[in-house]
Short mmCIF file of C-alpha atoms and ligand atoms in Angstrom, two decimals:
data_model
loop_
_atom_site.label_atom_id
_atom_site.label_comp_id
_atom_site.label_asym_id
_atom_site.label_seq_id
_atom_site.Cartn_x
_atom_site.Cartn_y
_atom_site.Cartn_z
CA MET A 193 0.00 0.00 0.00
CA LYS A 194 1.28 3.48 -0.83
CA ILE A 195 0.33 7.00 0.21
CA SER A 196 -1.12 8.55 -2.93
CA ALA A 197 -2.30 11.96 -1.71
CA ILE A 198 -2.41 14.19 1.35
CA GLU A 199 -5.13 16.80 1.73
CA VAL A 200 -5.36 19.50 4.38
CA TYR A 201 -8.69 20.96 5.54
CA HIS A 202 -9.63 23.29 8.31
CA ARG A 203 -12.51 23.55 10.75
CA ALA A 204 -13.47 26.64 12.73
CA LEU A 205 -14.16 25.70 16.35
CA PRO A 206 -15.82 28.68 18.06
CA ILE A 207 -16.11 28.23 21.82
CA SER A 208 -19.75 27.95 22.81
CA GLY A 209 -20.75 30.02 25.80
CA GLU A 210 -18.26 31.95 27.89
CA PRO A 211 -14.66 32.42 26.69
CA TYR A 212 -12.17 29.82 27.92
CA ARG A 213 -9.85 31.61 30.34
CA MET A 214 -6.48 30.42 31.52
CA ALA A 215 -3.80 32.32 33.42
CA LEU A 216 -2.12 33.67 30.31
CA GLN A 217 -4.78 33.36 27.57
CA THR A 218 -8.43 33.96 26.95
CA LEU A 219 -9.85 32.09 23.98
CA THR A 220 -13.09 32.53 22.10
CA ALA A 221 -12.40 30.44 18.99
CA LEU A 222 -9.95 27.83 17.74
CA ASP A 223 -8.95 26.89 14.25
CA SER A 224 -8.32 23.22 13.70
CA THR A 225 -6.37 21.53 10.89
CA LEU A 226 -7.57 18.22 9.47
CA VAL A 227 -5.40 15.96 7.36
CA ARG A 228 -6.67 13.27 5.01
CA VAL A 229 -4.03 10.72 3.96
CA ARG A 230 -5.21 8.77 0.90
CA THR A 231 -3.71 5.54 -0.38
CA ASP A 232 -3.60 3.66 -3.66
CA SER A 233 -5.70 0.92 -1.99
CA GLY A 234 -8.64 3.29 -1.58
CA LEU A 235 -8.23 3.28 2.21
CA GLU A 236 -7.79 6.66 3.78
CA GLY A 237 -7.04 7.98 7.24
CA TRP A 238 -7.75 11.21 9.06
CA GLY A 239 -5.65 13.22 11.50
CA GLU A 240 -6.04 16.52 13.29
CA SER A 241 -3.94 19.14 15.02
CA CYS A 242 -5.33 22.10 16.94
CA PRO A 243 -2.90 24.33 18.85
CA LEU A 244 -4.54 26.17 21.72
CA GLY A 245 -4.22 29.61 20.15
CA PRO A 246 -0.91 31.18 19.18
CA SER A 247 0.51 31.72 22.66
CA TYR A 248 -0.24 28.62 24.76
CA GLN A 249 2.87 26.90 23.48
CA PRO A 250 5.26 27.32 20.53
CA GLU A 251 2.70 25.37 18.45
CA HIS A 252 0.92 27.67 16.04
CA MET A 253 -1.90 26.96 13.58
CA LEU A 254 -0.33 28.61 10.52
CA GLY A 255 3.03 27.09 11.41
CA GLY A 256 1.41 23.66 11.50
CA ARG A 257 -0.02 24.07 8.01
CA ALA A 258 3.33 25.33 6.68
CA ALA A 259 5.03 22.30 8.22
CA LEU A 260 2.52 19.96 6.57
CA ALA A 261 3.21 21.60 3.21
CA ASP A 262 6.93 21.01 3.75
CA MET A 263 6.61 17.38 4.76
CA ALA A 264 3.78 16.09 2.58
CA PRO A 265 5.71 15.77 -0.70
CA HIS A 266 8.26 13.51 1.08
CA LEU A 267 5.51 11.13 2.15
CA ILE A 268 3.87 10.41 -1.19
CA GLY A 269 4.70 6.84 -2.26
CA ARG A 270 5.57 5.67 1.29
CA ASN A 271 3.88 2.68 2.89
CA PRO A 272 1.40 4.14 5.44
CA LEU A 273 1.48 0.93 7.47
CA HIS A 274 5.17 1.47 8.24
CA ILE A 275 4.30 4.13 10.78
CA GLN A 276 7.72 4.20 12.40
CA GLN A 277 9.42 4.64 9.06
CA VAL A 278 7.08 7.39 7.93
CA ASN A 279 7.79 9.20 11.20
CA HIS A 280 11.49 8.84 10.43
CA VAL A 281 10.95 10.36 6.98
CA MET A 282 9.05 13.26 8.56
CA ASN A 283 11.89 13.84 11.02
CA GLN A 284 14.43 13.85 8.22
CA ALA A 285 12.31 16.22 6.14
CA LEU A 286 11.68 18.71 8.95
CA CYS A 287 13.11 19.39 12.38
CA GLY A 288 10.55 20.00 15.14
CA SER A 289 6.92 20.88 14.33
CA LEU A 290 5.84 17.82 16.29
CA TYR A 291 2.24 19.02 16.29
CA ALA A 292 2.07 18.84 12.48
CA LYS A 293 3.71 15.40 12.52
CA ALA A 294 1.10 14.35 15.09
CA ALA A 295 -1.71 14.89 12.56
CA ILE A 296 -0.03 12.69 9.94
CA ASP A 297 0.85 10.08 12.56
CA MET A 298 -2.80 9.98 13.66
CA ALA A 299 -3.97 9.45 10.08
CA LEU A 300 -1.50 6.56 9.68
CA TRP A 301 -2.88 4.80 12.77
CA ASP A 302 -6.37 5.35 11.35
CA ILE A 303 -5.35 3.72 8.06
CA ALA A 304 -3.64 0.86 9.88
CA GLY A 305 -6.81 0.15 11.87
CA LYS A 306 -8.89 0.07 8.72
CA ALA A 307 -6.32 -2.09 6.92
CA TYR A 308 -6.07 -4.64 9.75
CA GLY A 309 -9.75 -4.53 10.69
CA ALA A 310 -9.00 -3.24 14.19
CA ARG A 311 -9.58 -0.19 16.32
CA VAL A 312 -6.60 2.04 17.05
CA CYS A 313 -6.74 1.00 20.73
CA ASP A 314 -6.35 -2.65 19.63
CA LEU A 315 -3.22 -1.76 17.68
CA LEU A 316 -1.87 0.16 20.68
CA GLY A 317 -1.97 -2.96 22.82
CA GLY A 318 -5.66 -3.31 23.60
CA ALA A 319 -8.24 -1.39 25.57
CA VAL A 320 -8.40 -2.30 29.25
CA ARG A 321 -11.90 -0.79 29.35
CA GLU A 322 -14.53 0.37 26.89
CA GLN A 323 -15.59 3.34 28.95
CA LEU A 324 -13.31 5.67 30.84
CA PRO A 325 -13.45 8.91 32.78
CA SER A 326 -13.00 12.33 31.28
CA TYR A 327 -12.41 15.39 33.43
CA TYR A 328 -13.70 18.93 33.25
CA ALA A 329 -11.54 22.05 33.16
CA ILE A 330 -13.11 24.98 35.02
CA SER A 331 -12.02 28.14 33.29
CA LEU A 332 -10.45 30.95 35.37
CA LEU A 333 -13.44 32.31 37.33
CA PRO A 334 -14.15 34.21 40.54
CA PRO A 335 -14.25 31.84 43.56
CA ASP A 336 -18.06 31.52 43.90
CA ALA A 337 -18.58 31.04 40.17
CA ALA A 338 -15.85 28.39 40.06
CA ALA A 339 -17.48 26.54 42.97
CA ALA A 340 -20.86 26.67 41.21
CA VAL A 341 -19.37 25.08 38.09
CA ALA A 342 -17.64 22.47 40.25
CA GLN A 343 -20.98 21.54 41.79
CA GLN A 344 -22.73 21.42 38.45
CA LYS A 345 -20.04 19.27 36.80
CA GLN A 346 -19.99 16.80 39.69
CA ALA A 347 -23.77 16.55 39.40
CA GLU A 348 -23.27 15.71 35.72
CA GLY A 349 -20.98 12.85 36.74
CA PHE A 350 -17.41 14.16 36.52
CA LYS A 351 -15.11 12.52 39.07
CA ARG A 352 -12.16 14.77 38.32
CA LEU A 353 -12.08 18.52 37.96
CA GLN A 354 -9.33 20.82 36.88
CA LEU A 355 -9.47 24.34 38.27
CA LYS A 356 -7.64 27.06 36.39
CA VAL A 357 -5.68 29.54 38.50
CA GLY A 358 -2.95 32.12 37.90
CA GLY A 359 -2.62 35.50 36.22
CA ARG A 360 -4.44 37.35 39.01
CA ASP A 361 -3.93 38.21 42.65
CA ILE A 362 -2.91 35.08 44.52
CA SER A 363 -5.52 35.76 47.22
CA GLU A 364 -8.24 35.17 44.60
CA ASP A 365 -6.66 31.88 43.57
CA ILE A 366 -6.46 30.79 47.22
CA ALA A 367 -10.12 31.71 47.72
CA ALA A 368 -11.12 29.85 44.55
CA VAL A 369 -9.29 26.68 45.60
CA ARG A 370 -10.90 26.79 49.06
CA LYS A 371 -14.40 27.39 47.67
CA VAL A 372 -14.11 24.59 45.14
CA ALA A 373 -12.64 22.25 47.76
CA GLU A 374 -15.67 22.95 49.99
CA VAL A 375 -18.08 21.56 47.39
CA LEU A 376 -15.88 18.63 46.39
CA ALA A 377 -17.31 15.16 46.96
CA PRO A 378 -14.90 12.78 48.74
CA ASP A 379 -14.41 10.79 45.53
CA THR A 380 -13.84 13.77 43.22
CA ALA A 381 -10.21 14.48 42.35
CA LEU A 382 -9.01 18.04 41.85
CA ALA A 383 -6.11 19.40 39.82
CA VAL A 384 -5.25 23.07 40.28
CA ASP A 385 -3.71 24.14 36.99
CA ALA A 386 -1.87 27.46 36.69
CA ASN A 387 -0.83 26.86 33.08
CA ARG A 388 2.60 28.43 33.90
CA GLY A 389 0.96 31.59 35.22
CA LEU A 390 2.28 31.70 38.81
CA SER A 391 5.58 32.94 40.10
CA ALA A 392 7.42 30.43 42.28
CA ARG A 393 6.64 32.68 45.26
CA ASP A 394 2.88 32.60 44.59
CA ALA A 395 2.82 28.88 43.82
CA ILE A 396 4.43 28.12 47.18
CA GLN A 397 2.10 30.55 48.93
CA LEU A 398 -0.95 28.92 47.32
CA SER A 399 0.13 25.46 48.36
CA LEU A 400 0.91 26.52 51.94
CA ALA A 401 -2.32 28.51 52.32
CA CYS A 402 -4.33 25.52 51.03
CA ARG A 403 -2.45 22.78 52.85
CA GLU A 404 -5.76 21.42 54.21
CA GLN A 405 -7.21 21.09 50.71
CA ARG A 406 -6.67 17.95 48.68
CA PHE A 407 -5.42 18.55 45.12
CA VAL A 408 -2.53 18.14 42.74
CA LEU A 409 -0.83 21.33 41.59
CA GLU A 410 -0.35 21.33 37.81
CA GLN A 411 2.26 23.29 35.87
CA PRO A 412 2.49 26.17 38.37
CA CYS A 413 5.32 28.13 36.74
CA MET A 414 6.75 29.02 33.37
CA THR A 415 9.92 26.94 33.38
CA TYR A 416 10.89 23.42 34.33
CA GLU A 417 13.49 24.74 36.78
CA GLN A 418 10.98 26.99 38.55
CA CYS A 419 8.58 24.04 38.94
CA LEU A 420 11.41 21.91 40.30
CA GLY A 421 12.18 24.60 42.87
CA VAL A 422 8.51 24.86 43.88
CA ARG A 423 8.26 21.09 44.24
CA ARG A 424 10.94 21.11 46.94
CA GLN A 425 8.93 23.52 49.07
CA ILE A 426 5.36 22.25 48.85
CA SER A 427 3.54 19.22 50.13
CA HIS A 428 0.92 18.96 47.37
CA PRO A 429 1.68 16.50 44.58
CA LEU A 430 3.02 18.28 41.49
CA TYR A 431 2.07 17.52 37.89
CA LEU A 432 3.92 18.84 34.87
CA ASP A 433 2.20 19.65 31.60
CA GLU A 434 3.44 22.38 29.21
CA VAL A 435 7.15 21.82 29.93
CA ILE A 436 7.01 18.14 28.98
CA THR A 437 7.58 18.88 25.34
CA ASP A 438 8.79 15.45 24.25
CA LEU A 439 9.98 12.05 25.40
CA ASN A 440 13.39 13.37 26.41
CA MET A 441 11.84 15.97 28.71
CA LEU A 442 9.70 13.24 30.25
CA LEU A 443 12.78 11.11 30.88
CA ARG A 444 14.56 14.08 32.41
CA ALA A 445 11.62 14.89 34.69
CA ILE A 446 11.39 11.29 35.86
CA GLY A 447 15.16 11.17 36.43
CA ASP A 448 14.99 14.38 38.46
CA ASN A 449 11.95 13.16 40.41
CA ALA A 450 10.39 16.44 39.25
CA ALA A 451 6.74 15.34 39.18
CA ASP A 452 4.11 13.00 40.60
CA GLY A 453 2.24 12.83 37.31
CA PHE A 454 1.88 14.37 33.90
CA GLY A 455 -0.76 16.22 31.88
CA MET A 456 0.17 14.83 28.49
CA LYS A 457 -0.80 16.43 25.19
CA GLN A 458 -0.64 14.22 22.14
CA SER A 459 0.17 16.83 19.51
CA ARG A 460 2.86 18.49 21.64
CA VAL A 461 4.95 15.32 21.76
CA GLY A 462 4.47 14.24 18.14
CA GLY A 463 1.34 12.11 18.11
CA LEU A 464 0.04 8.69 19.05
CA SER A 465 3.30 6.88 18.30
CA GLN A 466 5.13 9.04 20.82
CA MET A 467 2.26 8.84 23.31
CA ARG A 468 2.46 5.05 23.21
CA THR A 469 6.10 5.21 24.34
CA ILE A 470 5.29 7.89 26.91
CA ARG A 471 2.50 5.67 28.26
CA ASP A 472 4.98 2.82 28.72
CA VAL A 473 7.65 5.03 30.29
CA CYS A 474 5.12 6.49 32.75
CA ALA A 475 3.91 2.98 33.58
CA ALA A 476 7.48 1.79 34.19
CA ALA A 477 8.02 4.75 36.52
CA GLY A 478 4.66 4.17 38.25
CA LEU A 479 3.50 7.68 37.42
CA PRO A 480 -0.03 8.65 36.33
CA MET A 481 -0.81 10.70 33.26
CA THR A 482 -3.73 12.16 31.39
CA SER A 483 -4.31 11.39 27.71
CA ASP A 484 -5.19 14.84 26.33
CA ASP A 485 -4.56 17.26 23.61
CA THR A 486 -4.63 21.03 23.77
CA TRP A 487 -7.95 21.34 21.91
CA GLY A 488 -9.59 19.83 18.83
CA GLY A 489 -12.66 18.10 17.48
CA ASP A 490 -13.79 14.49 17.23
CA LEU A 491 -10.60 13.18 15.61
CA ILE A 492 -8.36 14.41 18.41
CA ALA A 493 -10.94 13.30 20.96
CA ALA A 494 -11.03 9.80 19.45
CA SER A 495 -7.27 9.58 19.29
CA CYS A 496 -6.86 10.61 22.95
CA LEU A 497 -9.59 8.16 23.89
CA HIS A 498 -7.99 5.21 22.08
CA LEU A 499 -4.67 5.82 23.83
CA GLY A 500 -6.35 6.53 27.16
CA ALA A 501 -8.25 3.25 26.99
CA THR A 502 -4.95 1.34 26.92
CA LEU A 503 -3.68 2.98 30.14
CA GLN A 504 -3.88 0.98 33.34
CA PRO A 505 -6.78 2.61 35.23
CA ALA A 506 -4.67 3.30 38.31
CA LEU A 507 -2.26 5.37 36.20
CA CYS A 508 -4.92 7.11 34.11
CA ASP A 509 -6.02 10.55 35.27
CA GLY A 510 -8.59 10.78 32.54
CA VAL A 511 -9.02 11.86 28.96
CA TRP A 512 -9.81 15.53 28.48
CA ILE A 513 -11.66 16.49 25.31
CA ALA A 514 -12.95 19.85 24.09
CA ALA A 515 -16.47 18.63 23.22
CA PRO A 516 -18.19 20.43 26.16
CA TYR A 517 -17.01 23.75 24.73
CA ILE A 518 -17.85 23.00 21.07
CA ASP A 519 -21.16 22.91 19.21
CA GLY A 520 -21.51 20.15 16.65
CA HIS A 521 -19.32 17.27 15.52
CA TYR A 522 -17.27 16.24 12.49
CA ASP A 523 -19.13 12.95 12.27
CA GLU A 524 -22.57 13.16 13.90
CA GLU A 525 -23.07 9.40 13.69
CA ASN A 526 -19.87 8.58 15.61
CA ALA A 527 -19.62 11.74 17.68
CA ILE A 528 -17.29 11.56 20.69
CA ASP A 529 -19.19 13.00 23.63
CA ILE A 530 -18.97 12.88 27.40
CA VAL A 531 -21.93 11.20 29.08
CA ALA A 532 -22.07 11.34 32.88
CA GLY A 533 -18.37 12.18 33.00
CA GLN A 534 -17.47 9.14 30.90
CA LEU A 535 -16.25 8.55 27.37
CA ARG A 536 -17.06 5.43 25.35
CA LEU A 537 -14.74 4.06 22.70
CA PRO A 538 -16.13 4.28 19.17
CA SER A 539 -16.68 0.88 17.57
CA GLY A 540 -15.45 1.46 14.01
CA HIS A 541 -12.07 0.35 12.69
CA GLY A 542 -9.24 2.84 12.94
CA LEU A 543 -10.17 5.93 14.93
CA GLY A 544 -13.87 5.22 14.39
CA VAL A 545 -14.59 8.80 13.32
CA VAL A 546 -14.88 9.92 9.70
CA PRO A 547 -15.25 13.69 9.22
CA GLN A 548 -18.04 14.68 6.87
CA LEU A 549 -17.01 17.14 4.19
CA ALA A 550 -19.43 19.78 3.02
CA ALA A 551 -20.71 19.31 -0.55
CA GLY A 552 -18.02 20.56 -2.90
CA GLU A 553 -15.61 21.36 -0.06
CA ALA A 554 -12.11 21.79 -1.47
CA PRO A 555 -9.00 21.18 0.61
CA LEU A 556 -6.84 24.12 1.69
CA MET A 557 -3.85 22.24 0.28
CA GLN A 558 -3.42 19.05 -1.66
CA PHE A 559 -0.29 17.01 -2.43
CA ASP A 560 -0.15 14.01 -4.75
C1 0XW B 704 -7.42 21.15 30.31
N1 0XW B 704 -6.52 21.04 29.21
C2 0XW B 704 -6.19 19.67 28.96
C3 0XW B 704 -7.16 21.61 28.02
C4 0XW B 704 -6.64 22.94 27.79
O1 0XW B 704 -6.60 23.17 26.50
C5 0XW B 704 -5.32 23.02 28.44
C6 0XW B 704 -5.35 21.93 29.36
C7 0XW B 704 -4.32 21.83 30.38
O2 0XW B 704 -4.32 20.93 31.20
O3 0XW B 704 -3.42 22.68 30.41
MG1 MG B 705 -2.51 21.59 32.23
#
């Protein structure tokens, strides 16, 4: 089988309802990139990459499309089932741009599933469960409003919440954590995520002021070194997210005993192939992780879900997807949605999601 064409599409993903606020960004709309990899066998696979705006991380929507344009010509004629080799070709063609490579890598796993008559989770080692927990991220809100959302989301069935903090006076963050903790059921887990928006001083102050409250502190500060310094002075478990940019950073963090768990984003590290290794490294180290991406529609949701389903439950902190903030789906029939805090694996081969194109919709770019 050979790759015969690569097409790039885009989907506007406006955020429904209130803007999504984090310490350093406020978002009202995302722009997602879809990739269709076609083969001479007639099988085709879909991938997606959706950076969380231009300033969450170095990943950038236009940069991703430029990277795809650079790499795609090198991939025509390659065997899509040789996923490792195609990744090698991408790495030779272009340094970095892991988030663009992630979209191609996802499409290859989708093709492989269809070719072998299996779901992506089967190819990744097998799902340990068909249904698994998602978690809900509470946008940066005043304390009472955050607590109200926490109550509402627990009533909907979420067993893990993530509370955004940072980018404001630390006293407001402390109040928000306390208010949310007050309404937390004993079996609801809480992550307090500053998305790099706290100084080391404020992160330590937050942890000390909330020492009675049960939570993990996620990515408090901008740099790895700052987080490492904070970790030495707090008693809350620390999770790293944005600074774990690839497998090497994960290995370094484990070697340094820098974290108690990881918020992992598929596109940041280069896609499903990399996430599979990261899953195994985290399992070997006995450290939990989430199976997330920064944002995205049903393709990214499905991909995170397939990987998440192969995690040992004790080391799985959930699969975050953007569906609660998005109206509509790419594939209404196989939509990936959260029901009572849970996600169910789609049943189709490959990713199990096939985006529907509008009548006459032309790709943004096409390579053949
Ligand atoms: C909650 N998330 C997984 C989604 C947001 O896009 C960012 C994020 C995080 O943990 O930083
Ligand atoms: Mg995070």
